[in-house]
Amino acid sequence: MLVDAQHINKTFLGSKVLDAVTLQIDSGDRIALMGSNGAGKTTLVRALLGFYHIDSGDLSVLGHDPVKERVEVLKHISFIPQLPPPVRLSIEELINFIGKTSDLDPRQIIKEAAKMDLDIAEHKSKPFYKLSGGMKQKLLIAIALSRQSDLLIFDEPTANLDPKGREQFYQLLSLIPEERSTLFITHRLDEIKALTNRMIYMDLGKVVEDEKI
Ligand SMILES: Nc1ncnc2c1ncn2[C@@H]1O[C@H](COP(=O)(O)OP(=O)(O)O)[C@@H](O)[C@H]1O
Ligand SMILES: [Mg+2]
């Protein structure tokens, strides 16, 4: 089991953002996580990544505590945030850094990026934060796909992509090996349906529906 969450609770400023969430993620799960804005989707993901402490309940990722053993947990999960972080490194520095810390060949990232028509060589000396929204997203996706993580989490990944970028992105996702798990936070079920085998709906901090499709 990749993720085991048992009755986890999280309160922000007196309001319950995660309300007794119980959820398991197994290898091979391809999840569409849906629900209106404010439902707690991003908070749930941030808890899995060890960015937030939970108030109560049990949460483990591959048997590890995401807060106490965050380095270990992040070796197994790739996360594409909704808003790309304001990284000042150049593209070249960034992919070399990721290559070192994730023990992978930066050329792999370049190869994945090229599949989405992002030419790293052309932009290598630009700082990451100066790329367009779509280019940042593509680079983050290329990094996540190169790291060969057990679980890839995408928080509304196509929000900044144009229709062509979106199509290339879905094409790439269809190439992710079966044994990897994916979790997409999305409002576009129609686009992602063919790539998922499980739908989870959240509302007001609760999982209100969880079905295999
Ligand atoms: N760091 C934070 N501090 C205070 N409130 C937060 C924080 N993060 C999220 N929230 C609140 O938690 C609720 C759920 O947010 P979020 O998990 O981002 O929802 P979703 O991703 O489903 O749109 C919202 O009401 C949001 O304002
Ligand atoms: Mg969100």
Short mmCIF file of N, CA, C and O and ligand atoms in Angstrom, two decimals, residues 41-42 82 155-156 185, ligand 2:
data_model
loop_
_atom_site.label_atom_id
_atom_site.label_comp_id
_atom_site.label_asym_id
_atom_site.label_seq_id
_atom_site.Cartn_x
_atom_site.Cartn_y
_atom_site.Cartn_z
N LYS A 41 -8.88 19.32 -1.14
CA LYS A 41 -8.07 18.44 -1.99
C LYS A 41 -6.57 18.74 -1.86
O LYS A 41 -5.77 17.85 -1.63
N THR A 42 -6.23 20.01 -2.01
CA THR A 42 -4.82 20.38 -1.93
C THR A 42 -4.28 20.15 -0.52
O THR A 42 -3.14 19.70 -0.35
N GLN A 82 -0.09 23.22 -8.13
CA GLN A 82 -1.02 24.02 -8.92
C GLN A 82 -0.32 25.29 -9.43
O GLN A 82 -0.47 25.67 -10.58
N ASP A 155 -1.59 18.54 -9.23
CA ASP A 155 -2.64 19.42 -8.73
C ASP A 155 -3.08 20.35 -9.86
O ASP A 155 -2.40 21.33 -10.15
N GLU A 156 -4.19 20.05 -10.48
CA GLU A 156 -4.73 20.80 -11.62
C GLU A 156 -3.62 21.15 -12.63
O GLU A 156 -3.36 22.30 -12.92
N ILE A 185 -5.65 15.97 -9.25
CA ILE A 185 -6.73 16.84 -8.79
C ILE A 185 -7.21 17.55 -10.05
O ILE A 185 -6.40 18.13 -10.78
MG MG B 2 -6.58 23.04 -4.64
#
